PDB file of C-alpha atoms in Angstrom:
ATOM      1  CA  UNK M 165      62.623  56.992 -16.729  1.00 32.00           C
ATOM      2  CA  UNK M 166      65.426  55.328 -18.650  1.00 35.00           C
ATOM      3  CA  UNK M 167      68.434  54.395 -16.562  1.00 42.00           C
ATOM      4  CA  UNK M 168      71.571  56.287 -17.521  1.00 48.00           C
ATOM      5  CA  UNK M 169      75.224  55.584 -16.883  1.00 51.00           C
ATOM      6  CA  UNK M 170      76.187  51.940 -17.119  1.00 53.00           C
ATOM      7  CA  UNK M 171      73.014  50.893 -18.886  1.00 49.00           C
ATOM      8  CA  UNK M 172      73.530  53.268 -21.823  1.00 46.00           C
ATOM      9  CA  UNK M 173      76.201  54.331 -24.281  1.00 38.00           C
ATOM     10  CA  UNK M 174      76.852  57.344 -22.087  1.00 39.00           C
ATOM     11  CA  UNK M 175      74.728  59.725 -20.071  1.00 41.00           C
ATOM     12  CA  UNK M 176      76.982  61.968 -18.002  1.00 35.00           C
ATOM     13  CA  UNK M 177      74.117  64.281 -17.082  1.00 34.00           C
ATOM     14  CA  UNK M 178      71.727  61.564 -15.925  1.00 38.00           C
ATOM     15  CA  UNK M 179      70.242  61.694 -12.449  1.00 38.00           C
ATOM     16  CA  UNK M 180      72.409  59.902  -9.861  1.00 37.00           C
ATOM     17  CA  UNK M 181      69.258  58.422  -8.297  1.00 38.00           C
ATOM     18  CA  UNK M 182      68.762  56.111 -11.292  1.00 67.00           C
ATOM     19  CA  UNK M 183      69.569  52.417 -11.015  1.00 68.00           C
ATOM     20  CA  UNK M 184      70.266  50.366  -9.067  1.00 93.00           C
ATOM     21  CA  UNK M 185      72.985  48.440 -10.853  1.00 97.00           C
ATOM     22  CA  UNK M 186      73.996  44.966  -9.755  1.00 98.00           C
ATOM     23  CA  UNK M 187      77.786  44.630  -9.555  1.00 98.00           C
ATOM     24  CA  UNK M 188      79.021  41.067  -9.095  1.00 98.00           C
ATOM     25  CA  UNK M 189      82.612  40.024  -8.366  1.00 98.00           C
ATOM     26  CA  UNK M 190      83.349  36.438  -9.391  1.00 98.00           C
ATOM     27  CA  UNK M 191      85.507  33.965  -7.511  1.00 97.00           C
ATOM     28  CA  UNK M 192      85.529  30.668  -5.648  1.00 97.00           C
ATOM     29  CA  UNK M 193      84.571  30.514  -1.944  1.00 96.00           C
ATOM     30  CA  UNK M 194      86.855  29.840   0.998  1.00 95.00           C
ATOM     31  CA  UNK M 195      90.346  30.866   2.113  1.00 96.00           C
ATOM     32  CA  UNK M 196      92.159  28.309  -0.047  1.00 96.00           C
ATOM     33  CA  UNK M 197      90.977  30.130  -3.184  1.00 97.00           C
ATOM     34  CA  UNK M 198      91.108  33.700  -1.890  1.00 96.00           C
ATOM     35  CA  UNK M 199      94.423  34.658  -3.510  1.00 96.00           C
ATOM     36  CA  UNK M 200      93.902  32.816  -6.806  1.00 97.00           C
ATOM     37  CA  UNK M 201      93.995  34.633 -10.129  1.00 97.00           C
ATOM     38  CA  UNK M 202      90.450  33.323 -10.722  1.00 97.00           C
ATOM     39  CA  UNK M 203      89.297  35.358  -7.698  1.00 98.00           C
ATOM     40  CA  UNK M 204      90.463  38.749  -8.911  1.00 98.00           C
ATOM     41  CA  UNK M 205      86.870  39.787  -9.676  1.00 98.00           C
ATOM     42  CA  UNK M 206      85.933  39.178  -6.038  1.00 98.00           C
ATOM     43  CA  UNK M 207      89.012  41.161  -4.966  1.00 98.00           C
ATOM     44  CA  UNK M 208      87.860  44.142  -7.054  1.00 98.00           C
ATOM     45  CA  UNK M 209      84.369  43.828  -5.555  1.00 98.00           C
ATOM     46  CA  UNK M 210      85.882  44.074  -2.066  1.00 98.00           C
ATOM     47  CA  UNK M 211      87.740  47.231  -3.123  1.00 98.00           C
ATOM     48  CA  UNK M 212      84.503  48.763  -4.404  1.00 98.00           C
ATOM     49  CA  UNK M 213      82.675  47.842  -1.201  1.00 98.00           C
ATOM     50  CA  UNK M 214      85.419  49.545   0.814  1.00 98.00           C
ATOM     51  CA  UNK M 215      85.165  52.680  -1.338  1.00 97.00           C
ATOM     52  CA  UNK M 216      81.395  52.774  -0.953  1.00 97.00           C
ATOM     53  CA  UNK M 217      81.517  52.035   2.787  1.00 97.00           C
ATOM     54  CA  UNK M 218      79.330  48.967   2.196  1.00 97.00           C
ATOM     55  CA  UNK M 219      79.522  45.919   4.457  1.00 97.00           C
ATOM     56  CA  UNK M 220      78.845  42.625   2.672  1.00 97.00           C
ATOM     57  CA  UNK M 221      76.581  40.249   4.600  1.00 97.00           C
ATOM     58  CA  UNK M 222      75.105  36.801   3.825  1.00 97.00           C
ATOM     59  CA  UNK M 223      71.932  37.027   1.750  1.00 95.00           C
ATOM     60  CA  UNK M 224      68.737  35.054   2.359  1.00 94.00           C
ATOM     61  CA  UNK M 225      65.881  33.804   0.206  1.00 94.00           C
ATOM     62  CA  UNK M 226      66.386  34.818  -3.417  1.00 92.00           C
ATOM     63  CA  UNK M 227      69.620  36.444  -2.315  1.00 95.00           C
ATOM     64  CA  UNK M 228      71.002  33.202  -0.848  1.00 94.00           C
ATOM     65  CA  UNK M 229      74.515  32.007  -1.709  1.00 96.00           C
ATOM     66  CA  UNK M 230      75.823  35.571  -1.847  1.00 97.00           C
ATOM     67  CA  UNK M 231      77.576  38.139   0.271  1.00 98.00           C
ATOM     68  CA  UNK M 232      75.697  41.321  -0.473  1.00 98.00           C
ATOM     69  CA  UNK M 233      75.441  44.991   0.397  1.00 98.00           C
ATOM     70  CA  UNK M 234      73.660  48.074  -0.951  1.00 97.00           C
ATOM     71  CA  UNK M 235      74.861  51.640  -1.207  1.00 96.00           C
ATOM     72  CA  UNK M 236      76.120  54.301  -3.584  1.00 96.00           C
ATOM     73  CA  UNK M 237      79.113  54.219  -5.856  1.00 96.00           C
ATOM     74  CA  UNK M 238      80.090  57.014  -8.238  1.00 93.00           C
ATOM     75  CA  UNK M 239      76.772  58.673  -7.389  1.00 91.00           C
ATOM     76  CA  UNK M 240      74.763  55.610  -8.426  1.00 94.00           C
ATOM     77  CA  UNK M 241      72.624  53.229  -6.422  1.00 95.00           C
ATOM     78  CA  UNK M 242      74.343  49.860  -6.455  1.00 97.00           C
ATOM     79  CA  UNK M 243      73.909  46.353  -5.172  1.00 98.00           C
ATOM     80  CA  UNK M 244      77.360  44.831  -4.587  1.00 98.00           C
ATOM     81  CA  UNK M 245      77.560  41.047  -4.431  1.00 98.00           C
ATOM     82  CA  UNK M 246      79.964  38.123  -4.295  1.00 97.00           C
ATOM     83  CA  UNK M 247      78.470  34.693  -4.989  1.00 97.00           C
ATOM     84  CA  UNK M 248      79.489  32.161  -2.326  1.00 97.00           C
ATOM     85  CA  UNK M 249      78.885  29.278  -4.729  1.00 97.00           C
ATOM     86  CA  UNK M 250      81.704  27.851  -6.786  1.00 97.00           C
ATOM     87  CA  UNK M 251      82.572  29.740  -9.951  1.00 96.00           C
ATOM     88  CA  UNK M 252      80.759  27.370 -12.310  1.00 96.00           C
ATOM     89  CA  UNK M 253      77.536  27.828 -10.314  1.00 97.00           C
ATOM     90  CA  UNK M 254      77.569  31.648 -10.248  1.00 97.00           C
ATOM     91  CA  UNK M 255      74.491  31.968 -12.456  1.00 97.00           C
ATOM     92  CA  UNK M 256      71.897  30.836  -9.914  1.00 97.00           C
ATOM     93  CA  UNK M 257      72.834  33.404  -7.255  1.00 98.00           C
ATOM     94  CA  UNK M 258      73.074  36.165  -9.880  1.00 98.00           C
ATOM     95  CA  UNK M 259      69.649  35.293 -11.308  1.00 97.00           C
ATOM     96  CA  UNK M 260      68.187  35.397  -7.795  1.00 97.00           C
ATOM     97  CA  UNK M 261      69.635  38.851  -7.169  1.00 97.00           C
ATOM     98  CA  UNK M 262      68.332  40.235 -10.451  1.00 97.00           C
ATOM     99  CA  UNK M 263      64.857  38.909  -9.669  1.00 96.00           C
ATOM    100  CA  UNK M 264      64.833  40.119  -6.051  1.00 96.00           C
ATOM    101  CA  UNK M 265      65.944  43.644  -6.919  1.00 95.00           C
ATOM    102  CA  UNK M 266      64.005  43.842 -10.239  1.00 95.00           C
ATOM    103  CA  UNK M 267      67.199  44.654 -12.141  1.00 96.00           C
ATOM    104  CA  UNK M 268      67.448  43.947 -15.858  1.00 95.00           C
ATOM    105  CA  UNK M 269      70.488  41.971 -17.061  1.00 96.00           C
ATOM    106  CA  UNK M 270      71.484  45.059 -19.071  1.00 95.00           C
ATOM    107  CA  UNK M 271      72.251  46.753 -15.727  1.00 96.00           C
ATOM    108  CA  UNK M 272      74.343  43.822 -14.488  1.00 97.00           C
ATOM    109  CA  UNK M 273      78.102  44.458 -14.237  1.00 98.00           C
ATOM    110  CA  UNK M 274      80.296  41.360 -13.838  1.00 98.00           C
ATOM    111  CA  UNK M 275      83.893  41.724 -12.598  1.00 98.00           C
ATOM    112  CA  UNK M 276      86.033  38.782 -13.704  1.00 98.00           C
ATOM    113  CA  UNK M 277      89.504  37.530 -14.564  1.00 97.00           C
ATOM    114  CA  UNK M 278      90.442  37.433 -18.237  1.00 96.00           C
ATOM    115  CA  UNK M 279      93.142  35.185 -19.733  1.00 95.00           C
ATOM    116  CA  UNK M 280      93.079  36.922 -23.106  1.00 93.00           C
ATOM    117  CA  UNK M 281      94.175  40.293 -21.701  1.00 95.00           C
ATOM    118  CA  UNK M 282      97.739  40.957 -20.457  1.00 96.00           C
ATOM    119  CA  UNK M 283      98.261  41.090 -16.716  1.00 96.00           C
ATOM    120  CA  UNK M 284      97.539  44.505 -15.190  1.00 93.00           C
ATOM    121  CA  UNK M 285      95.292  45.615 -18.077  1.00 97.00           C
ATOM    122  CA  UNK M 286      91.563  46.306 -17.708  1.00 98.00           C
ATOM    123  CA  UNK M 287      88.962  46.285 -20.454  1.00 98.00           C
ATOM    124  CA  UNK M 288      85.237  47.040 -20.551  1.00 98.00           C
ATOM    125  CA  UNK M 289      82.665  45.440 -22.812  1.00 97.00           C
ATOM    126  CA  UNK M 290      79.045  44.428 -23.135  1.00 97.00           C
ATOM    127  CA  UNK M 291      77.979  41.030 -24.404  1.00 95.00           C
ATOM    128  CA  UNK M 292      79.988  38.674 -26.555  1.00 92.00           C
ATOM    129  CA  UNK M 293      81.214  35.181 -25.778  1.00 90.00           C
ATOM    130  CA  UNK M 294      82.413  33.801 -22.489  1.00 87.00           C
ATOM    131  CA  UNK M 295      85.900  32.783 -23.702  1.00 80.00           C
ATOM    132  CA  UNK M 296      85.742  29.519 -21.776  1.00 85.00           C
ATOM    133  CA  UNK M 297      85.114  31.320 -18.472  1.00 94.00           C
ATOM    134  CA  UNK M 298      82.869  29.043 -16.415  1.00 94.00           C
ATOM    135  CA  UNK M 299      81.482  31.851 -14.275  1.00 96.00           C
ATOM    136  CA  UNK M 300      80.360  33.871 -17.292  1.00 97.00           C
ATOM    137  CA  UNK M 301      78.981  30.756 -18.961  1.00 97.00           C
ATOM    138  CA  UNK M 302      76.882  30.003 -15.870  1.00 97.00           C
ATOM    139  CA  UNK M 303      75.560  33.580 -15.713  1.00 98.00           C
ATOM    140  CA  UNK M 304      74.676  33.606 -19.419  1.00 97.00           C
ATOM    141  CA  UNK M 305      72.835  30.310 -19.039  1.00 97.00           C
ATOM    142  CA  UNK M 306      70.915  31.424 -15.928  1.00 97.00           C
ATOM    143  CA  UNK M 307      69.930  34.839 -17.285  1.00 97.00           C
ATOM    144  CA  UNK M 308      69.254  33.675 -20.836  1.00 97.00           C
ATOM    145  CA  UNK M 309      71.434  36.429 -22.287  1.00 97.00           C
ATOM    146  CA  UNK M 310      75.025  37.523 -22.783  1.00 96.00           C
ATOM    147  CA  UNK M 311      73.959  41.178 -22.952  1.00 96.00           C
ATOM    148  CA  UNK M 312      75.461  42.263 -19.635  1.00 97.00           C
ATOM    149  CA  UNK M 313      78.427  44.493 -18.856  1.00 97.00           C
ATOM    150  CA  UNK M 314      81.853  43.059 -18.027  1.00 98.00           C
ATOM    151  CA  UNK M 315      84.888  44.554 -16.324  1.00 98.00           C
ATOM    152  CA  UNK M 316      87.626  42.264 -17.621  1.00 98.00           C
ATOM    153  CA  UNK M 317      90.690  42.158 -15.391  1.00 98.00           C
ATOM    154  CA  UNK M 318      93.704  40.880 -17.275  1.00 97.00           C
ATOM    155  CA  UNK M 319      95.690  37.991 -15.793  1.00 97.00           C
ATOM    156  CA  UNK M 320      97.517  36.992 -18.996  1.00 95.00           C
ATOM    157  CA  UNK M 321      98.084  33.554 -20.488  1.00 93.00           C
ATOM    158  CA  UNK M 322      99.837  30.737 -18.602  1.00 92.00           C
ATOM    159  CA  UNK M 323     103.558  30.366 -19.283  1.00 87.00           C
ATOM    160  CA  UNK M 324     104.852  27.528 -21.433  1.00 84.00           C
ATOM    161  CA  UNK M 325     102.553  24.533 -21.563  1.00 86.00           C
ATOM    162  CA  UNK M 326     100.845  25.114 -18.222  1.00 88.00           C
ATOM    163  CA  UNK M 327      97.159  24.286 -18.392  1.00 93.00           C
ATOM    164  CA  UNK M 328      94.889  27.334 -18.205  1.00 93.00           C
ATOM    165  CA  UNK M 329      92.622  25.659 -15.637  1.00 92.00           C
ATOM    166  CA  UNK M 330      95.612  25.129 -13.328  1.00 95.00           C
ATOM    167  CA  UNK M 331      96.955  28.624 -13.974  1.00 96.00           C
ATOM    168  CA  UNK M 332      93.789  30.443 -12.889  1.00 97.00           C
ATOM    169  CA  UNK M 333      93.629  28.406  -9.668  1.00 96.00           C
ATOM    170  CA  UNK M 334      97.137  29.443  -8.615  1.00 96.00           C
ATOM    171  CA  UNK M 335      97.912  32.517  -6.545  1.00 97.00           C
ATOM    172  CA  UNK M 336      99.473  35.505  -8.252  1.00 97.00           C
ATOM    173  CA  UNK M 337     103.250  35.291  -8.514  1.00 95.00           C
ATOM    174  CA  UNK M 338     105.513  37.318  -6.250  1.00 96.00           C
ATOM    175  CA  UNK M 339     106.204  39.722  -9.124  1.00 95.00           C
ATOM    176  CA  UNK M 340     102.505  40.082  -9.905  1.00 96.00           C
ATOM    177  CA  UNK M 341     101.634  40.679  -6.266  1.00 96.00           C
ATOM    178  CA  UNK M 342     103.800  43.816  -6.321  1.00 97.00           C
ATOM    179  CA  UNK M 343     101.391  45.257  -8.895  1.00 97.00           C
ATOM    180  CA  UNK M 344      98.186  43.650  -7.660  1.00 97.00           C
ATOM    181  CA  UNK M 345      96.982  46.523  -5.459  1.00 97.00           C
ATOM    182  CA  UNK M 346      97.402  48.915  -8.380  1.00 97.00           C
ATOM    183  CA  UNK M 347      95.524  46.533 -10.693  1.00 97.00           C
ATOM    184  CA  UNK M 348      92.629  46.249  -8.239  1.00 98.00           C
ATOM    185  CA  UNK M 349      92.492  50.037  -7.953  1.00 98.00           C
ATOM    186  CA  UNK M 350      92.540  50.419 -11.757  1.00 98.00           C
ATOM    187  CA  UNK M 351      89.704  47.902 -12.134  1.00 98.00           C
ATOM    188  CA  UNK M 352      87.683  49.642  -9.408  1.00 98.00           C
ATOM    189  CA  UNK M 353      88.316  53.000 -11.107  1.00 98.00           C
ATOM    190  CA  UNK M 354      87.164  51.491 -14.417  1.00 98.00           C
ATOM    191  CA  UNK M 355      83.948  50.281 -12.791  1.00 98.00           C
ATOM    192  CA  UNK M 356      83.262  53.747 -11.428  1.00 97.00           C
ATOM    193  CA  UNK M 357      83.948  55.278 -14.851  1.00 97.00           C
ATOM    194  CA  UNK M 358      81.459  52.815 -16.329  1.00 96.00           C
ATOM    195  CA  UNK M 359      78.768  53.847 -13.867  1.00 96.00           C
ATOM    196  CA  UNK M 360      79.475  57.547 -14.301  1.00 94.00           C
ATOM    197  CA  UNK M 361      80.042  57.858 -18.045  1.00 94.00           C
ATOM    198  CA  UNK M 362      78.402  54.843 -19.676  1.00 94.00           C
ATOM    199  CA  UNK M 363      80.182  52.143 -21.652  1.00 95.00           C
ATOM    200  CA  UNK M 364      81.554  53.896 -24.734  1.00 96.00           C
ATOM    201  CA  UNK M 365      82.804  56.991 -22.933  1.00 95.00           C
ATOM    202  CA  UNK M 366      84.326  54.851 -20.167  1.00 96.00           C
ATOM    203  CA  UNK M 367      86.109  52.697 -22.744  1.00 96.00           C
ATOM    204  CA  UNK M 368      87.687  55.843 -24.188  1.00 96.00           C
ATOM    205  CA  UNK M 369      89.050  56.694 -20.745  1.00 96.00           C
ATOM    206  CA  UNK M 370      90.022  53.260 -19.465  1.00 96.00           C
ATOM    207  CA  UNK M 371      91.451  51.468 -22.489  1.00 95.00           C
ATOM    208  CA  UNK M 372      94.246  53.945 -23.272  1.00 91.00           C
ATOM    209  CA  UNK M 373      95.165  54.078 -19.583  1.00 80.00           C
ATOM    210  CA  UNK M 374      95.810  50.363 -19.055  1.00 71.00           C
TER     211      UNK M 374
END
């Protein structure tokens, strides 16, 4: 049976038992990084875990270097995971999860921060380049493909001449934090739309909204 939803251009009538899909939220480990812009993917993953009633626990074996949980989201079977490696080493843990759960990279959904999208906007895509994002670059290298789904959470460009690498490792500003909960909810909603409707139909819903 062909998996519907996220793995296709749109299959709203597909069986909800199909999947599972691996949903990975990117970030750096430890409390000093927790509020950084670069960790917004991990923040969205936590929101999805809360919605699904899934507790994330340390993985072992092929699932090592992750916090992981399994459940249902938007009627789909999902594996929710946060690598506990540093961002530029995300690929190894993701590859291990795909192998352990026998999930194809086409049913991998990566939640990540995106400099090239304005703050508080969310975009969905499959494939393409990594745009200098070290987490995506590591995943593409480890999986041997860029053909995975991305939920791109806009953080905007750094102001003035601030270096992008410094910008992503700073916490959200006081002004941004007022909108952060809404942004996380929008990104979580977009992920659920992706699972429910498939990529193209979800793009038609999400992109005009944010």
